[in-house]
XYZ file of C-alpha atoms in Angstrom:
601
model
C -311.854 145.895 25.608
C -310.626 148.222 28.427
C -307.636 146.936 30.810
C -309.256 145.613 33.991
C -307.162 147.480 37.170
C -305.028 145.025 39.002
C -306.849 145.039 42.215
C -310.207 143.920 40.089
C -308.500 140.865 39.220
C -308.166 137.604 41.529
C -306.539 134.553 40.232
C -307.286 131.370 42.125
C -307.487 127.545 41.887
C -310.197 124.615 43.270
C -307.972 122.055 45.569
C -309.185 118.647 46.939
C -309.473 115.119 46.720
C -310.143 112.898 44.177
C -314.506 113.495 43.796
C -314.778 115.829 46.385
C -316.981 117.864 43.478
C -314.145 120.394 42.309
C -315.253 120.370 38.539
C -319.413 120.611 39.625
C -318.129 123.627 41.249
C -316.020 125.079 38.342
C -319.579 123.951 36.273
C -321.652 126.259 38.917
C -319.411 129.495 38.727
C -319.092 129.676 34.707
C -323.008 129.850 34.961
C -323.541 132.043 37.801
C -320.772 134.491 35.891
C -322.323 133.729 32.188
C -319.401 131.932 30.928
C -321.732 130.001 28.925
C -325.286 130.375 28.038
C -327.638 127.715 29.166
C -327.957 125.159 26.295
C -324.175 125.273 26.443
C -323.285 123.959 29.253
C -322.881 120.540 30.174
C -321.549 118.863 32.843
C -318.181 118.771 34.083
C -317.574 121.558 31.096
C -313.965 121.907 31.885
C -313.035 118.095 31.889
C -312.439 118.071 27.850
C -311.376 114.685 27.719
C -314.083 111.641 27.275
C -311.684 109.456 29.517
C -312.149 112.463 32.245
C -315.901 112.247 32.141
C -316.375 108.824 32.134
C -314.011 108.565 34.842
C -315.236 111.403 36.774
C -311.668 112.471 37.015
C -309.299 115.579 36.333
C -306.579 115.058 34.330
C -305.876 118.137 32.831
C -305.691 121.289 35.001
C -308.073 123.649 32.734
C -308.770 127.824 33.402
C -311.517 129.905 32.248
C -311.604 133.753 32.887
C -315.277 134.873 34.358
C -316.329 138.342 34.579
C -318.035 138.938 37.795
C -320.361 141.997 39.318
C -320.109 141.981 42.754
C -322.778 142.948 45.164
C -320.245 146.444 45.740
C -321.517 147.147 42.506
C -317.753 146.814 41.267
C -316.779 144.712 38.114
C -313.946 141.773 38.824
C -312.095 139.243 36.629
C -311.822 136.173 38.041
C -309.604 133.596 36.723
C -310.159 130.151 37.840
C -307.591 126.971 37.316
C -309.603 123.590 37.976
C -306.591 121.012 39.514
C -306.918 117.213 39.015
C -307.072 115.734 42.654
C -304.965 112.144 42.110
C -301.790 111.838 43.295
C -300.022 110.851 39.883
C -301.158 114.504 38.574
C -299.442 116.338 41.756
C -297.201 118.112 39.087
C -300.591 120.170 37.499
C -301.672 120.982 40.603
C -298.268 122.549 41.675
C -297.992 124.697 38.045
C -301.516 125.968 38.609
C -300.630 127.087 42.231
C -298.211 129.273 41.151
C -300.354 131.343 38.703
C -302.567 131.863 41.351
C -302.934 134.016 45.135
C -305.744 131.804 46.597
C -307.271 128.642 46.803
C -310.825 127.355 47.277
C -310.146 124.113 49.387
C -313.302 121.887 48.879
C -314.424 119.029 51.186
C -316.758 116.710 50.797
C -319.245 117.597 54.135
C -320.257 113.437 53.827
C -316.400 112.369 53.691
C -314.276 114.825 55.529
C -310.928 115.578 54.876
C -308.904 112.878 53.003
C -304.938 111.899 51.939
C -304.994 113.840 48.811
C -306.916 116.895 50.244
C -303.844 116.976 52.666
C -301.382 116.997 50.274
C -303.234 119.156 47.617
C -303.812 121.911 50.357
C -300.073 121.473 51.645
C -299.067 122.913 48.107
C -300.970 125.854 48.240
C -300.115 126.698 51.293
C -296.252 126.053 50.501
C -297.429 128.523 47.209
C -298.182 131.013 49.859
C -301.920 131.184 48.533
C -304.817 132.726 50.766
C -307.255 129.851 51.143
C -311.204 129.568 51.487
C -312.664 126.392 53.077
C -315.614 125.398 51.406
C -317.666 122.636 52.336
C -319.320 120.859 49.325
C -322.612 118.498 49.109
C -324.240 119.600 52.835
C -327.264 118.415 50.269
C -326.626 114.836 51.313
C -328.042 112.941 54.186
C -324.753 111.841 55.863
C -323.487 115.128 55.633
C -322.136 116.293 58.703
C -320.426 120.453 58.581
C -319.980 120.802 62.072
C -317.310 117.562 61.959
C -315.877 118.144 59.124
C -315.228 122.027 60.199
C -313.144 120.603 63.812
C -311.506 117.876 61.075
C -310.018 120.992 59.065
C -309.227 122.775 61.963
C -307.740 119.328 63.590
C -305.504 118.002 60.866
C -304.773 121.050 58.668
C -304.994 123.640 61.276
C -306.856 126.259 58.597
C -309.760 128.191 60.729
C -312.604 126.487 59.599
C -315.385 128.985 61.277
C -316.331 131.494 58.238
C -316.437 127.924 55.501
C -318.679 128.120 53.153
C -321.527 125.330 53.099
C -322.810 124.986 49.616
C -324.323 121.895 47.201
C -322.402 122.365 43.524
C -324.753 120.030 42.564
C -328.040 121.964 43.170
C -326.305 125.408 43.217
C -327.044 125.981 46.996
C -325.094 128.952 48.281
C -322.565 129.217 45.335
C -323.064 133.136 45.122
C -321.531 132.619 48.540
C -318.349 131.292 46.775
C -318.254 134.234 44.417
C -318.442 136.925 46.884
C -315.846 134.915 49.331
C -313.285 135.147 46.453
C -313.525 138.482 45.556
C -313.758 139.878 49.702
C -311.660 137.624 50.942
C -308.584 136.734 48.466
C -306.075 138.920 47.594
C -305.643 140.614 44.054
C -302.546 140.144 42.336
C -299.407 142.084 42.610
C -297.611 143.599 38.719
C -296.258 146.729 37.782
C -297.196 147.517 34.086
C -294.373 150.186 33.292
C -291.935 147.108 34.200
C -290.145 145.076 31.290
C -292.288 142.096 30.451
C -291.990 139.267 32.145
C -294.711 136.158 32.252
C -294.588 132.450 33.810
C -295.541 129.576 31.164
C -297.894 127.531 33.472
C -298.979 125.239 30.035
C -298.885 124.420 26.793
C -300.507 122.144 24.676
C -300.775 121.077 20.807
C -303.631 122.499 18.658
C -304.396 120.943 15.464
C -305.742 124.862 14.091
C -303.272 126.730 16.215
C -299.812 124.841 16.423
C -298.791 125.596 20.293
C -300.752 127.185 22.449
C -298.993 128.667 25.357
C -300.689 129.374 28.783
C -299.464 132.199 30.636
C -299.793 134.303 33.742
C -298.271 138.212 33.545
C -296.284 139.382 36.147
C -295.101 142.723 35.049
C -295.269 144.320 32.445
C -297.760 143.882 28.968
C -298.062 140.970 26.334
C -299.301 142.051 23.297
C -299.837 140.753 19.196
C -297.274 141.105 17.281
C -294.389 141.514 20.059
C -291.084 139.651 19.866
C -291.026 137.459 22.652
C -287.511 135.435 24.527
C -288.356 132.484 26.148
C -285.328 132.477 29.025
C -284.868 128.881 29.653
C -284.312 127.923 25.807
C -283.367 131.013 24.563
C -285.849 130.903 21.763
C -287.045 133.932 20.423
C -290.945 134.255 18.822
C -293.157 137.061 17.469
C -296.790 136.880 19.200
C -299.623 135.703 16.258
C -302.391 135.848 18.877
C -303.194 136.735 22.337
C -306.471 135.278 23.908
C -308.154 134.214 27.096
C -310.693 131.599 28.206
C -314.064 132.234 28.839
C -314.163 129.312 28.649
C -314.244 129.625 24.740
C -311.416 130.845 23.185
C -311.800 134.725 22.664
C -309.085 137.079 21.570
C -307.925 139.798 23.043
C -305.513 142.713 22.183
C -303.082 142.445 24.808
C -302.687 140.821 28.636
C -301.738 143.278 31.526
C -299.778 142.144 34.882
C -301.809 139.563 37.364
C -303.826 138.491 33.815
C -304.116 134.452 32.934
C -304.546 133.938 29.366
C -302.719 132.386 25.933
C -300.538 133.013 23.612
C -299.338 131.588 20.001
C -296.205 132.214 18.147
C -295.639 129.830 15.438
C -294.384 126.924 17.781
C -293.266 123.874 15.962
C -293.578 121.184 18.949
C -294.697 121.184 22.701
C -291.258 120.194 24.031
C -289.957 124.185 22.676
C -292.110 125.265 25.609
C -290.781 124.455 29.331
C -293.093 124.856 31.666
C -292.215 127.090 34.507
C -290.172 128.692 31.924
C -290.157 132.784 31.916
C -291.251 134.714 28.717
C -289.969 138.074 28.417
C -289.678 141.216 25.709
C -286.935 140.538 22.904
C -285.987 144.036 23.111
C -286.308 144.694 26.420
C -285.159 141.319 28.753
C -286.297 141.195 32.576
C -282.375 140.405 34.456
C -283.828 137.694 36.633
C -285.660 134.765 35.456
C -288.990 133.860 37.686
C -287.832 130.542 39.979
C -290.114 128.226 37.954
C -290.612 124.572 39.323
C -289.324 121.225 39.242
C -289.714 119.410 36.169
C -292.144 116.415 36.252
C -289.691 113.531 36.866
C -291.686 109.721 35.811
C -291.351 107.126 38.515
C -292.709 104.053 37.114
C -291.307 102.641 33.752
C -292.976 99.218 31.903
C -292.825 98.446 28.475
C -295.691 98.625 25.719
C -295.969 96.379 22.785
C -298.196 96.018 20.035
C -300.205 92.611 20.140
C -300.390 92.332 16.195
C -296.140 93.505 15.095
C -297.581 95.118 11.974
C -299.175 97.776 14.447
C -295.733 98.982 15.745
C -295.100 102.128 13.223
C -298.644 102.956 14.068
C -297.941 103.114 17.714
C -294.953 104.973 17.105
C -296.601 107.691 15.918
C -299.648 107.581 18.206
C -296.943 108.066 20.974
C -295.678 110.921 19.245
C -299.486 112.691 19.134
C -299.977 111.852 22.958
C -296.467 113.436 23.629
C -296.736 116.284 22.149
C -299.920 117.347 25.060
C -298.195 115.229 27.566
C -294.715 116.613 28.422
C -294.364 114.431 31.270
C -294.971 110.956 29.378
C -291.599 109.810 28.052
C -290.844 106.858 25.844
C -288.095 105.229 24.235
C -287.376 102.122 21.529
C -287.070 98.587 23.287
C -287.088 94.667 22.231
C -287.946 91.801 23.391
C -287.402 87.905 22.418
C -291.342 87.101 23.482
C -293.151 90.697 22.339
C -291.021 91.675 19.930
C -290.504 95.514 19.170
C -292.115 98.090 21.459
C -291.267 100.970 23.639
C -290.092 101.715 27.501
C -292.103 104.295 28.683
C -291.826 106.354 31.624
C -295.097 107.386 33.901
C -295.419 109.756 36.753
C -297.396 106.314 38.574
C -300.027 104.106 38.142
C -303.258 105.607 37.096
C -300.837 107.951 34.506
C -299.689 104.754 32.889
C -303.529 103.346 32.575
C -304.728 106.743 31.681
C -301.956 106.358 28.314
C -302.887 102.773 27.952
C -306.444 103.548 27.319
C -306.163 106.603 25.576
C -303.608 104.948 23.429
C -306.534 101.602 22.520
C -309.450 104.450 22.641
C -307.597 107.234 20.683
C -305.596 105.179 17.951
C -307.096 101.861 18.047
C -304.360 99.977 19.220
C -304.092 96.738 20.673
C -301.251 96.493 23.880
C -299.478 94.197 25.914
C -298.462 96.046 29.100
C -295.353 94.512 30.880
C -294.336 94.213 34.726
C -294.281 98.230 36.009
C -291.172 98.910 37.714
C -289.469 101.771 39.063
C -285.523 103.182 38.654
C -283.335 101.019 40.643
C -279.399 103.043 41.109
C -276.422 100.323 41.173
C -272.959 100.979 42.051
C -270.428 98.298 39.750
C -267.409 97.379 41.502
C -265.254 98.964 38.891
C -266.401 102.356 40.400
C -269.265 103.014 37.835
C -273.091 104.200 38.875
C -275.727 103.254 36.470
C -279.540 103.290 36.659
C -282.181 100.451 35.456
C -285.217 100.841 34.246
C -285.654 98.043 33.109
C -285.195 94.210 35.110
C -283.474 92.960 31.795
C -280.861 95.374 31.646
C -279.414 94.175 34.860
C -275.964 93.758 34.906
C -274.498 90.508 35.726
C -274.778 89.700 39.789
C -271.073 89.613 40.958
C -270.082 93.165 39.175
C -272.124 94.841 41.445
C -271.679 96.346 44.480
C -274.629 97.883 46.125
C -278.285 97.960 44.943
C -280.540 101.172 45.874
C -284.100 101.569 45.352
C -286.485 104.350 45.680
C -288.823 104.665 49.181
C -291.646 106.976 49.402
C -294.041 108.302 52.587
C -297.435 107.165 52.022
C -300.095 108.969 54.036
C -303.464 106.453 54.484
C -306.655 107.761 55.865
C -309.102 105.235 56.821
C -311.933 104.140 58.692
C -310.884 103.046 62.711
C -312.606 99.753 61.790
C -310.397 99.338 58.380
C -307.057 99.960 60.480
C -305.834 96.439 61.308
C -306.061 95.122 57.508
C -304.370 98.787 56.409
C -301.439 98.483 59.185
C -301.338 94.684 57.668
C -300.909 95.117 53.938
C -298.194 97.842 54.702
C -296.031 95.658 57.016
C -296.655 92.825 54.153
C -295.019 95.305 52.127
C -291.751 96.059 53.791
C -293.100 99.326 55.545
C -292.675 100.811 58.109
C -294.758 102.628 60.312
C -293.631 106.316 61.019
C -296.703 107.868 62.502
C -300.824 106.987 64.161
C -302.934 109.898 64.810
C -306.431 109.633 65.230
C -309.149 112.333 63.918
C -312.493 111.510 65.224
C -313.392 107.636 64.101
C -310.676 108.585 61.429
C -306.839 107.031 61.721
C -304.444 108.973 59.945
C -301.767 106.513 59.712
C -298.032 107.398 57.860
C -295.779 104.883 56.351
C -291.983 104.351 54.834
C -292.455 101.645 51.940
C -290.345 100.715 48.957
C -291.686 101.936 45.819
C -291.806 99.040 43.865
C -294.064 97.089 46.535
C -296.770 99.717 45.527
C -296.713 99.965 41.637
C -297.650 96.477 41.543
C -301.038 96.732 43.245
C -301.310 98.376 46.622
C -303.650 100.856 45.604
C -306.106 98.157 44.395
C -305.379 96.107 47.368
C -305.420 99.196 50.122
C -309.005 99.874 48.848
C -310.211 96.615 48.502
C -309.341 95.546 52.183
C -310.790 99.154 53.348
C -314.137 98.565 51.128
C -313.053 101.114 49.120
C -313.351 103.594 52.240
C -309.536 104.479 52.498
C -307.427 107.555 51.014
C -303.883 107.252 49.669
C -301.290 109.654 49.067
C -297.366 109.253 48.899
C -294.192 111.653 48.013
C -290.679 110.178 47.032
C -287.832 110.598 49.888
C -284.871 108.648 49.453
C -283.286 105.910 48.015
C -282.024 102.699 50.216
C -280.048 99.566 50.028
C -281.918 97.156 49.320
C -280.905 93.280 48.767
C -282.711 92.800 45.166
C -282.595 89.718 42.929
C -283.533 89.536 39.413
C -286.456 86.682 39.021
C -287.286 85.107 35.584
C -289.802 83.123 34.518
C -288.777 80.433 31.995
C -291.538 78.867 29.545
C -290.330 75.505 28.180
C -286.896 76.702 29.115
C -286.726 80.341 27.314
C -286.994 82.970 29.394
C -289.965 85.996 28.958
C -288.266 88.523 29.309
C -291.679 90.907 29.693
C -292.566 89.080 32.863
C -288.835 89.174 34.595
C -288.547 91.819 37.439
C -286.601 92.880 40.164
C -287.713 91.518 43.739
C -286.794 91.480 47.122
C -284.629 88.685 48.127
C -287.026 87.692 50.638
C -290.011 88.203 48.763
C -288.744 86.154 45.529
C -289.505 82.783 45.955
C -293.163 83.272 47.383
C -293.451 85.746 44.278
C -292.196 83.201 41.746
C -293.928 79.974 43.338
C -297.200 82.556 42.947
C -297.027 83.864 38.947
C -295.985 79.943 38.205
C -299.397 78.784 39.420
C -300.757 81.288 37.744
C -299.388 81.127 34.306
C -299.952 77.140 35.027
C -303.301 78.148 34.934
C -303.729 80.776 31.977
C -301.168 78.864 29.055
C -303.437 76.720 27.074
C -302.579 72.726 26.771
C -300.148 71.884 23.977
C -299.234 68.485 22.536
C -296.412 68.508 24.522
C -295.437 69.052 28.421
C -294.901 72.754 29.034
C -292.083 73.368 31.854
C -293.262 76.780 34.126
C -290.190 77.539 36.057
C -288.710 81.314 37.639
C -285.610 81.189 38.140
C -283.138 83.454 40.306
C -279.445 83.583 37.749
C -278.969 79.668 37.292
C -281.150 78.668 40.270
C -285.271 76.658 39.822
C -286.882 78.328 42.638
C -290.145 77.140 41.504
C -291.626 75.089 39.017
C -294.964 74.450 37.348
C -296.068 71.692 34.622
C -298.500 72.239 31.588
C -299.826 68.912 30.837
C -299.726 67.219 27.190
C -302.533 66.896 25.114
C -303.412 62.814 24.894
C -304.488 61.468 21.758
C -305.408 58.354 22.257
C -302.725 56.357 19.323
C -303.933 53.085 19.423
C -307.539 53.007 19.043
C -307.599 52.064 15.792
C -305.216 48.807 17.429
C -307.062 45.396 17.010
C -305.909 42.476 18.376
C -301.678 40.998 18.674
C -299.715 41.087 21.482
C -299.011 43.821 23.627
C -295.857 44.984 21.887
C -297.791 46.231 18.832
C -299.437 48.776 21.218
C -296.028 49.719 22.938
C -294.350 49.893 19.781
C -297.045 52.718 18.917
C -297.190 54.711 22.478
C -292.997 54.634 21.462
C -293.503 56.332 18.504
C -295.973 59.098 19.999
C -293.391 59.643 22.525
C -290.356 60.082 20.175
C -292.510 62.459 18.146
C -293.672 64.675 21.375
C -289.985 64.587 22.607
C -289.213 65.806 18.759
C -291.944 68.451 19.111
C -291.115 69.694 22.430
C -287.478 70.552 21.253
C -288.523 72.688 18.163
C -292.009 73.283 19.636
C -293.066 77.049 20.296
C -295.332 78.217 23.102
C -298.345 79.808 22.426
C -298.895 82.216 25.605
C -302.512 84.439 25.539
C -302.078 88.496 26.519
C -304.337 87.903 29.063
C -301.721 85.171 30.502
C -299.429 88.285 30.816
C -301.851 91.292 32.476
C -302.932 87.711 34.822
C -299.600 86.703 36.178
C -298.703 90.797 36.778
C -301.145 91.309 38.806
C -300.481 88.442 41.402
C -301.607 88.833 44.733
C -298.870 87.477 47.052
């Protein structure tokens, strides 16, 4: 296989929002290219997961080398990286971007630009990429170019003139794409007499393989059988097996500069490999390391249990599997007095930690109990100390602290004009406030300061369900702020469950507690004895709920005498309920728990 020149090659990625057709597109291009024949293709060929198809999501950023002859007769290697679109997978998008020069920047020609095609295009143009509007499904009826051209032009300020209408569905105008990418972004820039030196973008676990490594060559050549130093960990490696994508694995003798491809080297476990680490030649060692990127930091914590407690080994381990292609999913050993033993685990946000949930019921069977999500709270203690929680129950006692911070984020919402009101609403209902209104077209771009732990809860199911689903969502972490923050419990028959306590706004706590004691009112089954709901803030009832007693009816079989024969009876039951109540143990349902989180209040 001859070396490709370096100006043949052009490395790029597919940026947009969530469904704006980035993986139809990646579909279209490995066929017009002959990635795959025919009867191999299928849709959305890239997304390997099943929990990616049946969403219709990217979770995984994927790449795929394509050999391409353009119409200048000349042959090009193309590398593509398909990005996920959701916010919670920001950190893929950003470690494709920098293997790449350009960007394809597809918008939905029905929906227009959106929050996460903002902030997905924002990265590549921080990454200092070339970029190529393209506007996707002009097949539909309420497709509108000629809009959604001024939009791009309005709120990104990209020149919008020379886009590219095309249908990845149908394959209308996609040899446009092909020709746009290899015309109108730049090739890469590598010098191949230089000493190696090559960014990890990836790595994942192989059951075959061991570690596969993803890499893009700057300088110099990778080839089999070379001793590799990984800079960051100082771990050296010799090369088993240098491949590339197509998108079947197919090996290859060695990887020149501006070339995407893999690389194993006996690896024992994913966490050896940082990504945005720099790999370079044993022998001969580049001086400076390439600037790499931040590491993926998790922002919302809750705790997982196993439903049945024989299950917990088996969830150990299953964690273990999902770690080892998940570098960003961190866990840790926890109890608890209601769920027993389980794990804290760390997510990069919402959809991340119901993406593990379900993999971890799909993939390994298992049966969970999720508790309250929150996020890291920072406390300074009055004897000078600074300590972080994670977790509500590991608050400290009240009076040793000083101050309370917790984490704020900017949330950028576009929606509907007509949606506006109830959007502007459910923010100020959630301690925002409102930075920024700018209108595109009938579209309000609206930008908001909120706390962090107002919008783990729920907000994203609540933002679309008061927009009809019509409204985009996007947020970054800023700052941390002093926040007044009480710890609210919810006792059952006077023990506390510890997997529904949380940390809460002082002004938001009693509305809160009044709220998940109706609820569990509602879900906890009738015993044979009264069942006290109360939440509690330290020593002090702030609300409180009652579970009425079964009644078995104790003196039916009664006949005739006075009345005291029958109060003498009713006594008894009532001693033995009094009895039962003090020893008694409360059976609460899973669903009782998943219920009461999710309060709307």
């Amino acid at each position: 296989m001859t070396a490709t020149p370096i100006s043949n090659i052009r490395n790029f990625s597919i940026v947009a929002h969530i469904d704006h057709g980035k993986s139809t597109l990646a579909d279209r291009l490995i066929q017009l290219t002959g990635g795959l024949e025919l009867r191999e293709m299928k849709e959305q060929v890239l997304d390997s997961m099943d929990i990616e198809r049946e969403r219709g999501i990217t979770i995984k950023a994927q790449t795929v080398r394509l050999n391409y002859r353009a119409r200048d007769g000349k042959d090009y290697v193309l590398n593509l990286i398909d990005t996920p679109g959701h916010v919670d997978f920001a950190y893929e998008v950003n470690r494709s971007l920098a293997a790449c020069e350009g960007s394809l920047l597809v918008v939905d020609a029905s929906q227009g630009v959106e929050a996460q095609t903002l902030a997905n295009v924002y990265h590549a143009i921080d990454a200092g990429h070339e970029i190529v509007p393209v506007l996707n499904k002009v097949d539909l009826p309420a497709a509108d170019p000629e809009a959604v051209k001024k939009q791009i032009e309005d709120v990104i300020g990209l020149d919008a003139s020379n886009a590219i209408q095309i249908s990845a569905k149908t394959g209308e105008n996609v040899p446009e794409v092909l020709e746009a990418i290899v015309t109108r972004l730049p090739p890469p820039k590598g010098d191949r007499d230089k000493p190696l030196k090559a960014l990890l973008v990836d790595s994942w676990y192989d059951v075959y393989l061991g570690v596969v490594v993803l890499v893009r060559v700057v300088d110099g050549v990778l080839k089999k059988g070379q001793r590799i130093r990984m800079i960051g960990i100082a771990a050296h490696y010799e090369v088993d097996r240098v491949g590339v994508f197509t998108p079947k694995l197919a090996q290859v003798d060695e990887l020149g500069p501006g070339e995407i491809g893999m690389l194993t080297a006996s690896i024992k476990e994913v966490a050896d490999t940082r990504v945005g680490d720099t790999i370079t030649d044993e022998r001969n060692p580049v001086d400076e390391p390439l600037p790499g990127f931040r590491p993926a930091i998790p922002v919302v914590f809750c705790g997982l249990f196993p439903v049945d407690a024989a299950q917990f080994e088996d969830l150990r381990a299953a964690m273990g599997r999902l770690r080892l292609n998940d570098a960003s999913f961190s866990y840790e050993m926890e109890t608890s007095a209601a769920l027993g033993f389980g794990f804290r685990c760390g997510f990069l946000g919402l959809l991340h930690l119901e993406i593990i949930q379900e993999r971890l019921a799909r993939e390994f069977n298992l049966d969970l109990i999720a508790t309250a999500p929150s996020v890291i709270y920072k406390m300074k203690l009055r004897n000078g100390k600074e300590i972080e929680i994670h977790n509500p129950v590991d608050m400290p006692d009240p009076t040793q602290i000083l101050t309370m911070e917790e984490p704020w984020i900017e949330a950028t919402i576009l929606t509907p004009d007509e949606y506006l009101g109830s959007v502007l609403k459910l923010c100020q209902d959630r301690r925002g406030s409102q930075k920024e209104l700018t209108y595109v077209g009938n579209r309000a771009m609206v930008k908001y300061d909120l706390p962090l732990n107002e919008v783990v809860f729920d907000f994203y199911d609540r933002l679309k369900s008061v927009s009809r689903g019509y409204a985009s969502f996007d947020y970054h972490l800023t700052e941390y702020k002093e926040a007044d923050l009480v710890k609210l419990q919810m006792l059952v028959n006077s023990d506390p469950v510890d997997a529904l306590s949380m940390l809460v706004h002082r002004t938001r706590a009693e509305q809160r507690g009044r709220a998940m004691a109706e609820k569990l009112k509602e879900l906890i089954p009738p015993h044979m004895f009264v069942v006290p709901i109360q939440a509690a803030i330290g020593g002090k009832i702030i609300a409180r709920e009652t579970v009425r007693a079964f009644r078995k009816d104790v003196t039916a079989k009664c006949y005739g005498g006075d009345a005291t024969r029958k109060r003498k009876l009713l006594d008894k039951q009532k001693e033995g309920k009094k009895k039962m109540r003090q020893f008694g143990k409360v059976d609460i349902p899973q669903e009782a728990f998943i219920a009461a989180l999710k309060v709307d209040v």
